[in-house]
């Protein structure tokens, strides 16, 4: 089996700050995803990547950047943190292209902006 | 675009009673894959069950669901709730022919009490 590791587990930032979240997977999966989890709003796709150096925007990409420099890693940057923002960011991977249905998730990064 | 509706945000049940979590979806594409993901506290979300076959019951870990394309539904059921079933449950849709991205519902928290 494999694992998805997200760092940090908790991230506290200041308004306007640029913040980076990291994700590593050892499944050797091609596709990786970043989702934002908000209570009552489900999981919303921010960015995904179908291979190294590929980036595809999701429904919630505004205010975020992403980078896939290696097959095993996918980072997400909050370009300017919003005051009082609180959310959990979940990284996931899947075996093939975006049509592959089973996602494997990390345990999340919980963001708090003061 | 595609959408998934989970009308209950919170379902509270007494242990031993049957579970039914509602999920309906909308898509213009005929080939729909439906999923239930479960997110236990302090764990990563993981796939519970999935189906793309109309009117066929799918079972896993005591839960079952049947995809009904005529009513665009994929309700999650269990005959007898256990305390350990308390978690956040997401219904998700992937409709091939579209952008092949997974669309999640808003999520339903299931709380099982003694």
Coordinates of N, CA, C and O in Angstrom, one line a residue, chain A residues 35 37 40 42-43 45 48 57 59 90 98-99 101-103 105-107, chain B residues 35 37 39 44-45 47 50 88 90 94 99-102 104-107:
Chain A
X35 N -8.1 19.6 -2.9 CA -9.5 19.9 -2.6 C -9.5 20.8 -1.3 O -8.7 20.7 -0.5
X37 N -12.0 21.7 1.8 CA -13.2 21.1 2.6 C -13.7 22.2 3.5 O -13.0 22.7 4.4
X40 N -20.5 22.1 5.1 CA -21.7 22.4 4.4 C -21.5 22.7 2.9 O -22.5 22.9 2.2
X42 N -19.1 20.7 1.1 CA -18.5 19.6 0.4 C -17.0 19.8 0.1 O -16.3 20.6 0.7
X43 N -16.5 19.0 -0.8 CA -15.1 19.0 -1.3 C -15.1 19.8 -2.6 O -15.8 19.3 -3.6
X45 N -12.8 21.2 -5.8 CA -11.6 21.0 -6.5 C -10.9 22.4 -6.7 O -11.5 23.3 -7.4
X48 N -5.8 20.3 -10.2 CA -5.3 18.9 -10.3 C -4.2 18.9 -11.4 O -4.1 19.8 -12.2
X57 N -6.9 23.8 -13.8 CA -7.7 24.5 -12.8 C -9.0 23.8 -12.5 O -9.6 23.2 -13.4
X59 N -12.6 24.1 -9.9 CA -13.7 25.1 -9.8 C -13.4 26.3 -8.8 O -14.0 27.3 -8.9
X90 N -7.3 19.2 1.4 CA -7.1 17.8 1.2 C -6.4 17.5 -0.1 O -6.8 18.0 -1.2
X98 N -7.7 11.8 -15.1 CA -8.8 12.3 -14.3 C -10.1 11.4 -14.4 O -11.0 11.5 -13.6
X99 N -10.2 10.5 -15.3 CA -11.3 9.6 -15.4 C -11.2 8.4 -14.5 O -12.2 7.7 -14.3
X101 N -11.5 6.6 -11.1 CA -12.5 7.1 -10.2 C -12.1 7.0 -8.7 O -12.6 7.8 -7.9
X102 N -11.1 6.2 -8.3 CA -10.9 6.1 -6.9 C -9.8 7.0 -6.5 O -8.7 7.0 -7.0
X103 N -10.1 7.9 -5.6 CA -9.2 8.8 -5.0 C -8.6 8.3 -3.7 O -9.4 7.8 -2.9
X105 N -6.8 9.8 -0.4 CA -6.6 11.1 0.2 C -5.5 11.1 1.3 O -5.3 10.1 2.0
X106 N -4.9 12.3 1.5 CA -4.1 12.6 2.7 C -5.0 13.0 3.8 O -6.2 13.0 3.7
X107 N -4.3 13.2 5.0 CA -5.1 13.5 6.2 C -5.4 15.0 6.3 O -6.1 15.4 7.2
Chain B
X35 N -20.3 7.5 -6.3 CA -19.4 7.0 -5.3 C -20.0 7.5 -3.9 O -20.6 8.5 -3.8
X37 N -17.9 8.3 -0.4 CA -16.7 8.4 0.4 C -17.0 8.6 1.8 O -18.0 9.4 2.1
X39 N -15.5 9.9 5.7 CA -14.4 10.6 6.3 C -14.6 10.5 7.8 O -15.4 11.2 8.4
X44 N -8.2 10.0 7.0 CA -8.3 10.5 5.7 C -9.6 10.0 5.1 O -10.0 8.9 5.3
X45 N -10.3 10.8 4.2 CA -11.4 10.3 3.5 C -11.0 9.1 2.7 O -9.9 9.0 2.1
X47 N -12.7 5.7 0.0 CA -13.9 5.2 -0.8 C -14.6 4.1 0.0 O -14.0 3.2 0.5
X50 N -18.9 2.2 -4.8 CA -19.1 2.9 -6.0 C -20.0 2.0 -7.0 O -20.0 0.8 -6.8
X88 N -18.4 11.6 8.5 CA -18.9 12.5 7.4 C -18.9 11.7 6.1 O -17.9 11.1 5.7
X90 N -19.7 11.5 2.0 CA -19.8 12.3 0.7 C -20.3 11.4 -0.4 O -19.7 10.3 -0.6
X94 N -19.0 11.1 -11.2 CA -18.2 11.3 -12.3 C -19.0 10.9 -13.5 O -19.4 9.8 -13.6
X99 N -16.0 16.5 -18.3 CA -14.6 16.8 -18.0 C -13.9 15.7 -17.2 O -12.8 15.8 -16.8
X100 N -14.7 14.7 -16.8 CA -14.3 13.5 -16.1 C -13.8 13.9 -14.7 O -13.0 13.1 -14.1
X101 N -14.1 15.0 -14.2 CA -13.7 15.3 -12.8 C -14.8 14.8 -11.8 O -16.0 14.7 -12.2
X102 N -14.4 14.5 -10.6 CA -15.3 14.1 -9.6 C -16.0 15.3 -9.0 O -15.3 16.2 -8.6
X104 N -18.3 16.4 -5.9 CA -18.8 16.0 -4.6 C -20.1 16.7 -4.1 O -20.3 17.9 -4.5
X105 N -20.9 16.0 -3.4 CA -22.0 16.7 -2.7 C -21.5 17.4 -1.5 O -20.3 17.5 -1.2
X106 N -22.4 18.0 -0.7 CA -22.1 18.9 0.4 C -21.7 18.1 1.6 O -21.1 18.6 2.6
X107 N -22.0 16.8 1.6 CA -21.6 16.0 2.7 C -22.7 15.9 3.8 O -23.4 16.8 4.0

